[in-house]
mmCIF file of N, CA and C in Angstrom:
data_model
loop_
_atom_site.group_PDB
_atom_site.id
_atom_site.type_symbol
_atom_site.label_atom_id
_atom_site.label_comp_id
_atom_site.label_asym_id
_atom_site.label_seq_id
_atom_site.Cartn_x
_atom_site.Cartn_y
_atom_site.Cartn_z
ATOM 1 N N SER A 9 -39.791 -16.165 -39.079
ATOM 2 C CA SER A 9 -38.868 -17.090 -38.452
ATOM 3 C C SER A 9 -38.902 -18.430 -39.162
ATOM 4 N N LYS A 10 -37.774 -19.058 -39.205
ATOM 5 C CA LYS A 10 -37.706 -20.415 -39.746
ATOM 6 C C LYS A 10 -38.077 -21.442 -38.690
ATOM 7 N N VAL A 11 -38.200 -20.992 -37.447
ATOM 8 C CA VAL A 11 -38.566 -21.873 -36.345
ATOM 9 C C VAL A 11 -39.968 -21.477 -35.890
ATOM 10 N N PRO A 12 -40.955 -22.335 -36.083
ATOM 11 C CA PRO A 12 -42.327 -21.993 -35.696
ATOM 12 C C PRO A 12 -42.431 -21.549 -34.234
ATOM 13 N N GLY A 13 -43.119 -20.425 -34.018
ATOM 14 C CA GLY A 13 -43.342 -19.928 -32.670
ATOM 15 C C GLY A 13 -42.175 -19.193 -32.052
ATOM 16 N N VAL A 14 -41.101 -18.982 -32.809
ATOM 17 C CA VAL A 14 -39.920 -18.310 -32.262
ATOM 18 C C VAL A 14 -39.509 -17.190 -33.205
ATOM 19 N N MET A 15 -39.299 -15.987 -32.644
ATOM 20 C CA MET A 15 -38.765 -14.881 -33.444
ATOM 21 C C MET A 15 -38.176 -13.824 -32.528
ATOM 22 N N HIS A 16 -37.319 -13.018 -33.063
ATOM 23 C CA HIS A 16 -36.711 -11.911 -32.342
ATOM 24 C C HIS A 16 -37.549 -10.685 -32.693
ATOM 25 N N ALA A 17 -38.547 -10.369 -31.895
ATOM 26 C CA ALA A 17 -39.558 -9.385 -32.267
ATOM 27 C C ALA A 17 -39.340 -8.016 -31.654
ATOM 28 N N CYS A 18 -38.127 -7.526 -31.668
ATOM 29 C CA CYS A 18 -37.892 -6.213 -31.074
ATOM 30 C C CYS A 18 -37.875 -5.101 -32.113
ATOM 31 N N GLY A 19 -38.116 -5.413 -33.363
ATOM 32 C CA GLY A 19 -38.162 -4.377 -34.387
ATOM 33 C C GLY A 19 -37.016 -4.419 -35.371
ATOM 34 N N HIS A 20 -35.930 -5.108 -35.040
ATOM 35 C CA HIS A 20 -34.794 -5.143 -35.959
ATOM 36 C C HIS A 20 -35.163 -5.796 -37.286
ATOM 37 N N ASP A 21 -36.078 -6.764 -37.246
ATOM 38 C CA ASP A 21 -36.519 -7.376 -38.495
ATOM 39 C C ASP A 21 -37.222 -6.339 -39.369
ATOM 40 N N GLY A 22 -38.023 -5.475 -38.765
ATOM 41 C CA GLY A 22 -38.681 -4.400 -39.506
ATOM 42 C C GLY A 22 -37.697 -3.372 -40.021
ATOM 43 N N HIS A 23 -36.707 -3.023 -39.203
ATOM 44 C CA HIS A 23 -35.676 -2.075 -39.637
ATOM 45 C C HIS A 23 -34.928 -2.635 -40.849
ATOM 46 N N THR A 24 -34.542 -3.899 -40.757
ATOM 47 C CA THR A 24 -33.780 -4.524 -41.836
ATOM 48 C C THR A 24 -34.615 -4.625 -43.103
ATOM 49 N N ALA A 25 -35.861 -5.046 -42.980
ATOM 50 C CA ALA A 25 -36.735 -5.157 -44.152
ATOM 51 C C ALA A 25 -36.925 -3.800 -44.821
ATOM 52 N N SER A 26 -37.154 -2.766 -44.035
ATOM 53 C CA SER A 26 -37.339 -1.418 -44.587
ATOM 54 C C SER A 26 -36.092 -0.946 -45.316
ATOM 55 N N LEU A 27 -34.935 -1.161 -44.710
ATOM 56 C CA LEU A 27 -33.674 -0.730 -45.317
ATOM 57 C C LEU A 27 -33.420 -1.470 -46.625
ATOM 58 N N LEU A 28 -33.673 -2.770 -46.647
ATOM 59 C CA LEU A 28 -33.448 -3.556 -47.860
ATOM 60 C C LEU A 28 -34.402 -3.158 -48.980
ATOM 61 N N VAL A 29 -35.657 -2.870 -48.648
ATOM 62 C CA VAL A 29 -36.611 -2.428 -49.673
ATOM 63 C C VAL A 29 -36.191 -1.071 -50.226
ATOM 64 N N LEU A 30 -35.798 -0.157 -49.359
ATOM 65 C CA LEU A 30 -35.336 1.154 -49.819
ATOM 66 C C LEU A 30 -34.109 1.012 -50.714
ATOM 67 N N ALA A 31 -33.164 0.173 -50.326
ATOM 68 C CA ALA A 31 -31.965 -0.046 -51.141
ATOM 69 C C ALA A 31 -32.343 -0.605 -52.511
ATOM 70 N N LYS A 32 -33.280 -1.529 -52.549
ATOM 71 C CA LYS A 32 -33.723 -2.117 -53.821
ATOM 72 C C LYS A 32 -34.369 -1.063 -54.711
ATOM 73 N N VAL A 33 -35.271 -0.274 -54.150
ATOM 74 C CA VAL A 33 -35.970 0.749 -54.935
ATOM 75 C C VAL A 33 -34.988 1.795 -55.454
ATOM 76 N N LEU A 34 -34.102 2.274 -54.593
ATOM 77 C CA LEU A 34 -33.158 3.309 -55.031
ATOM 78 C C LEU A 34 -32.140 2.760 -56.024
ATOM 79 N N THR A 35 -31.802 1.488 -55.917
ATOM 80 C CA THR A 35 -30.923 0.872 -56.910
ATOM 81 C C THR A 35 -31.609 0.857 -58.273
ATOM 82 N N GLU A 36 -32.890 0.568 -58.287
ATOM 83 C CA GLU A 36 -33.649 0.576 -59.539
ATOM 84 C C GLU A 36 -33.754 1.982 -60.123
ATOM 85 N N LEU A 37 -33.653 3.006 -59.284
ATOM 86 C CA LEU A 37 -33.760 4.403 -59.725
ATOM 87 C C LEU A 37 -32.406 5.097 -59.807
ATOM 88 N N LYS A 38 -31.314 4.337 -59.781
ATOM 89 C CA LYS A 38 -29.986 4.950 -59.649
ATOM 90 C C LYS A 38 -29.653 5.944 -60.758
ATOM 91 N N GLU A 39 -30.235 5.787 -61.932
ATOM 92 C CA GLU A 39 -29.977 6.735 -63.017
ATOM 93 C C GLU A 39 -30.623 8.091 -62.736
ATOM 94 N N GLU A 40 -31.606 8.121 -61.859
ATOM 95 C CA GLU A 40 -32.322 9.350 -61.537
ATOM 96 C C GLU A 40 -31.839 10.002 -60.245
ATOM 97 N N VAL A 41 -30.950 9.337 -59.528
ATOM 98 C CA VAL A 41 -30.483 9.825 -58.229
ATOM 99 C C VAL A 41 -29.047 10.310 -58.369
ATOM 100 N N GLU A 42 -28.804 11.555 -57.971
ATOM 101 C CA GLU A 42 -27.452 12.100 -58.021
ATOM 102 C C GLU A 42 -26.713 11.790 -56.732
ATOM 103 N N GLY A 43 -25.416 11.674 -56.825
ATOM 104 C CA GLY A 43 -24.597 11.477 -55.639
ATOM 105 C C GLY A 43 -24.467 10.016 -55.251
ATOM 106 N N THR A 44 -23.912 9.827 -54.085
ATOM 107 C CA THR A 44 -23.669 8.490 -53.547
ATOM 108 C C THR A 44 -24.593 8.258 -52.365
ATOM 109 N N ILE A 45 -25.218 7.118 -52.339
ATOM 110 C CA ILE A 45 -26.096 6.761 -51.228
ATOM 111 C C ILE A 45 -25.455 5.616 -50.462
ATOM 112 N N VAL A 46 -25.416 5.764 -49.152
ATOM 113 C CA VAL A 46 -24.853 4.739 -48.275
ATOM 114 C C VAL A 46 -25.970 4.271 -47.348
ATOM 115 N N PHE A 47 -26.121 2.976 -47.216
ATOM 116 C CA PHE A 47 -27.124 2.408 -46.317
ATOM 117 C C PHE A 47 -26.408 1.856 -45.094
ATOM 118 N N ILE A 48 -26.842 2.267 -43.915
ATOM 119 C CA ILE A 48 -26.223 1.764 -42.692
ATOM 120 C C ILE A 48 -27.302 1.207 -41.772
ATOM 121 N N HIS A 49 -26.904 0.297 -40.935
ATOM 122 C CA HIS A 49 -27.809 -0.321 -39.960
ATOM 123 C C HIS A 49 -27.047 -0.332 -38.643
ATOM 124 N N GLN A 50 -27.504 0.437 -37.676
ATOM 125 C CA GLN A 50 -26.801 0.554 -36.395
ATOM 126 C C GLN A 50 -27.075 -0.648 -35.506
ATOM 127 N N HIS A 51 -26.015 -1.265 -35.060
ATOM 128 C CA HIS A 51 -26.161 -2.365 -34.106
ATOM 129 C C HIS A 51 -26.320 -1.805 -32.698
ATOM 130 N N ALA A 52 -26.905 -2.579 -31.829
ATOM 131 C CA ALA A 52 -27.017 -2.244 -30.396
ATOM 132 C C ALA A 52 -27.641 -0.874 -30.162
ATOM 133 N N GLU A 53 -28.695 -0.542 -30.932
ATOM 134 C CA GLU A 53 -29.261 0.805 -30.843
ATOM 135 C C GLU A 53 -30.317 0.965 -29.760
ATOM 136 N N GLU A 54 -30.597 -0.085 -29.019
ATOM 137 C CA GLU A 54 -31.667 -0.011 -28.028
ATOM 138 C C GLU A 54 -31.443 1.075 -26.976
ATOM 139 N N LEU A 55 -30.239 1.222 -26.506
ATOM 140 C CA LEU A 55 -29.919 2.245 -25.506
ATOM 141 C C LEU A 55 -28.822 3.149 -26.039
ATOM 142 N N ALA A 56 -29.054 4.464 -26.006
ATOM 143 C CA ALA A 56 -28.066 5.427 -26.502
ATOM 144 C C ALA A 56 -26.776 5.329 -25.703
ATOM 145 N N PRO A 57 -25.616 5.461 -26.316
ATOM 146 C CA PRO A 57 -25.430 5.667 -27.749
ATOM 147 C C PRO A 57 -25.387 4.378 -28.557
ATOM 148 N N GLY A 58 -25.613 3.234 -27.936
ATOM 149 C CA GLY A 58 -25.620 1.976 -28.675
ATOM 150 C C GLY A 58 -24.345 1.782 -29.464
ATOM 151 N N GLY A 59 -24.491 1.360 -30.702
ATOM 152 C CA GLY A 59 -23.327 1.132 -31.553
ATOM 153 C C GLY A 59 -22.889 2.359 -32.317
ATOM 154 N N ALA A 60 -23.557 3.491 -32.098
ATOM 155 C CA ALA A 60 -23.291 4.692 -32.897
ATOM 156 C C ALA A 60 -21.847 5.162 -32.803
ATOM 157 N N ILE A 61 -21.320 5.263 -31.613
ATOM 158 C CA ILE A 61 -19.960 5.788 -31.451
ATOM 159 C C ILE A 61 -18.952 4.894 -32.160
ATOM 160 N N ALA A 62 -19.065 3.585 -31.967
ATOM 161 C CA ALA A 62 -18.137 2.662 -32.629
ATOM 162 C C ALA A 62 -18.244 2.777 -34.146
ATOM 163 N N MET A 63 -19.456 2.908 -34.656
ATOM 164 C CA MET A 63 -19.637 3.024 -36.103
ATOM 165 C C MET A 63 -19.019 4.317 -36.629
ATOM 166 N N ILE A 64 -19.232 5.412 -35.917
ATOM 167 C CA ILE A 64 -18.658 6.695 -36.330
ATOM 168 C C ILE A 64 -17.141 6.629 -36.277
ATOM 169 N N GLU A 65 -16.604 6.054 -35.200
ATOM 170 C CA GLU A 65 -15.150 5.913 -35.084
ATOM 171 C C GLU A 65 -14.583 5.026 -36.186
ATOM 172 N N ASP A 66 -15.366 4.064 -36.659
ATOM 173 C CA ASP A 66 -14.939 3.193 -37.760
ATOM 174 C C ASP A 66 -15.072 3.871 -39.119
ATOM 175 N N GLY A 67 -15.671 5.079 -39.157
ATOM 176 C CA GLY A 67 -15.731 5.853 -40.389
ATOM 177 C C GLY A 67 -16.981 5.683 -41.230
ATOM 178 N N CYS A 68 -18.047 5.126 -40.668
ATOM 179 C CA CYS A 68 -19.241 4.888 -41.492
ATOM 180 C C CYS A 68 -19.868 6.181 -42.001
ATOM 181 N N LEU A 69 -19.585 7.303 -41.365
ATOM 182 C CA LEU A 69 -20.164 8.570 -41.811
ATOM 183 C C LEU A 69 -19.167 9.453 -42.552
ATOM 184 N N ASP A 70 -17.974 8.944 -42.802
ATOM 185 C CA ASP A 70 -16.983 9.728 -43.542
ATOM 186 C C ASP A 70 -17.534 10.074 -44.924
ATOM 187 N N GLY A 71 -17.535 11.346 -45.262
ATOM 188 C CA GLY A 71 -18.012 11.794 -46.561
ATOM 189 C C GLY A 71 -19.523 11.894 -46.682
ATOM 190 N N VAL A 72 -20.241 11.632 -45.609
ATOM 191 C CA VAL A 72 -21.705 11.711 -45.641
ATOM 192 C C VAL A 72 -22.124 13.146 -45.342
ATOM 193 N N ASP A 73 -22.932 13.725 -46.222
ATOM 194 C CA ASP A 73 -23.401 15.099 -46.040
ATOM 195 C C ASP A 73 -24.744 15.171 -45.320
ATOM 196 N N VAL A 74 -25.602 14.202 -45.559
ATOM 197 C CA VAL A 74 -26.947 14.190 -44.987
ATOM 198 C C VAL A 74 -27.270 12.761 -44.579
ATOM 199 N N ILE A 75 -28.003 12.620 -43.480
ATOM 200 C CA ILE A 75 -28.422 11.288 -43.067
ATOM 201 C C ILE A 75 -29.898 11.323 -42.689
ATOM 202 N N TYR A 76 -30.606 10.288 -43.080
ATOM 203 C CA TYR A 76 -32.009 10.111 -42.717
ATOM 204 C C TYR A 76 -32.111 8.791 -41.975
ATOM 205 N N GLY A 77 -32.890 8.771 -40.938
ATOM 206 C CA GLY A 77 -33.027 7.541 -40.174
ATOM 207 C C GLY A 77 -34.483 7.216 -39.920
ATOM 208 N N THR A 78 -34.705 5.998 -39.522
ATOM 209 C CA THR A 78 -36.050 5.565 -39.161
ATOM 210 C C THR A 78 -35.950 4.604 -37.991
ATOM 211 N N HIS A 79 -36.997 4.546 -37.223
ATOM 212 C CA HIS A 79 -37.016 3.633 -36.088
ATOM 213 C C HIS A 79 -38.450 3.237 -35.804
ATOM 214 N N LEU A 80 -38.671 1.957 -35.648
ATOM 215 C CA LEU A 80 -39.998 1.482 -35.257
ATOM 216 C C LEU A 80 -40.219 1.821 -33.794
ATOM 217 N N CYS A 81 -41.431 2.231 -33.465
ATOM 218 C CA CYS A 81 -41.720 2.643 -32.092
ATOM 219 C C CYS A 81 -43.017 1.995 -31.633
ATOM 220 N N ALA A 82 -42.903 1.045 -30.739
ATOM 221 C CA ALA A 82 -44.071 0.295 -30.270
ATOM 222 C C ALA A 82 -45.036 1.143 -29.449
ATOM 223 N N THR A 83 -44.595 2.305 -28.979
ATOM 224 C CA THR A 83 -45.469 3.138 -28.148
ATOM 225 C C THR A 83 -46.372 4.047 -28.971
ATOM 226 N N MET A 84 -46.150 4.115 -30.283
ATOM 227 C CA MET A 84 -47.004 4.936 -31.148
ATOM 228 C C MET A 84 -48.115 4.073 -31.728
ATOM 229 N N PRO A 85 -49.285 4.666 -31.953
ATOM 230 C CA PRO A 85 -50.384 3.896 -32.550
ATOM 231 C C PRO A 85 -50.006 3.375 -33.940
ATOM 232 N N THR A 86 -50.455 2.174 -34.257
ATOM 233 C CA THR A 86 -50.203 1.589 -35.569
ATOM 234 C C THR A 86 -50.710 2.524 -36.659
ATOM 235 N N GLY A 87 -49.906 2.695 -37.705
ATOM 236 C CA GLY A 87 -50.305 3.523 -38.832
ATOM 237 C C GLY A 87 -49.959 4.989 -38.689
ATOM 238 N N THR A 88 -49.286 5.370 -37.610
ATOM 239 C CA THR A 88 -48.897 6.770 -37.432
ATOM 240 C C THR A 88 -47.404 6.926 -37.662
ATOM 241 N N ILE A 89 -47.013 8.149 -37.959
ATOM 242 C CA ILE A 89 -45.606 8.479 -38.169
ATOM 243 C C ILE A 89 -45.266 9.652 -37.273
ATOM 244 N N GLY A 90 -44.189 9.542 -36.544
ATOM 245 C CA GLY A 90 -43.678 10.647 -35.744
ATOM 246 C C GLY A 90 -42.366 11.111 -36.351
ATOM 247 N N TYR A 91 -41.971 12.330 -36.067
ATOM 248 C CA TYR A 91 -40.697 12.809 -36.598
ATOM 249 C C TYR A 91 -40.098 13.831 -35.658
ATOM 250 N N ARG A 92 -38.813 14.031 -35.817
ATOM 251 C CA ARG A 92 -38.122 15.112 -35.130
ATOM 252 C C ARG A 92 -36.927 15.507 -35.976
ATOM 253 N N THR A 93 -36.482 16.724 -35.806
ATOM 254 C CA THR A 93 -35.336 17.211 -36.558
ATOM 255 C C THR A 93 -34.136 17.304 -35.635
ATOM 256 N N GLY A 94 -32.969 17.446 -36.237
ATOM 257 C CA GLY A 94 -31.748 17.583 -35.452
ATOM 258 C C GLY A 94 -31.253 16.256 -34.926
ATOM 259 N N PRO A 95 -30.240 16.312 -34.076
ATOM 260 C CA PRO A 95 -29.667 15.076 -33.524
ATOM 261 C C PRO A 95 -30.695 14.306 -32.706
ATOM 262 N N VAL A 96 -30.637 13.015 -32.805
ATOM 263 C CA VAL A 96 -31.554 12.164 -32.048
ATOM 264 C C VAL A 96 -30.750 11.289 -31.109
#
């Protein structure tokens, strides 16, 4: 935060930082990656369906064959990774 003692600590800062680092790394490797990569950040994702429906209706997934997502989860122990397949 630019304001001492104040921050929006719900995880969006972590989501954004992770997405930007991934975009930077994959941009550096673009000669080795086939296809088109699209980076998206869902707004209002706290409660389903959040911003997902509006984003889909706006066409953010048009032409997308595969999608990978990540989400910070405060209920999991630090340093662990959980996963699930299929629609979330």
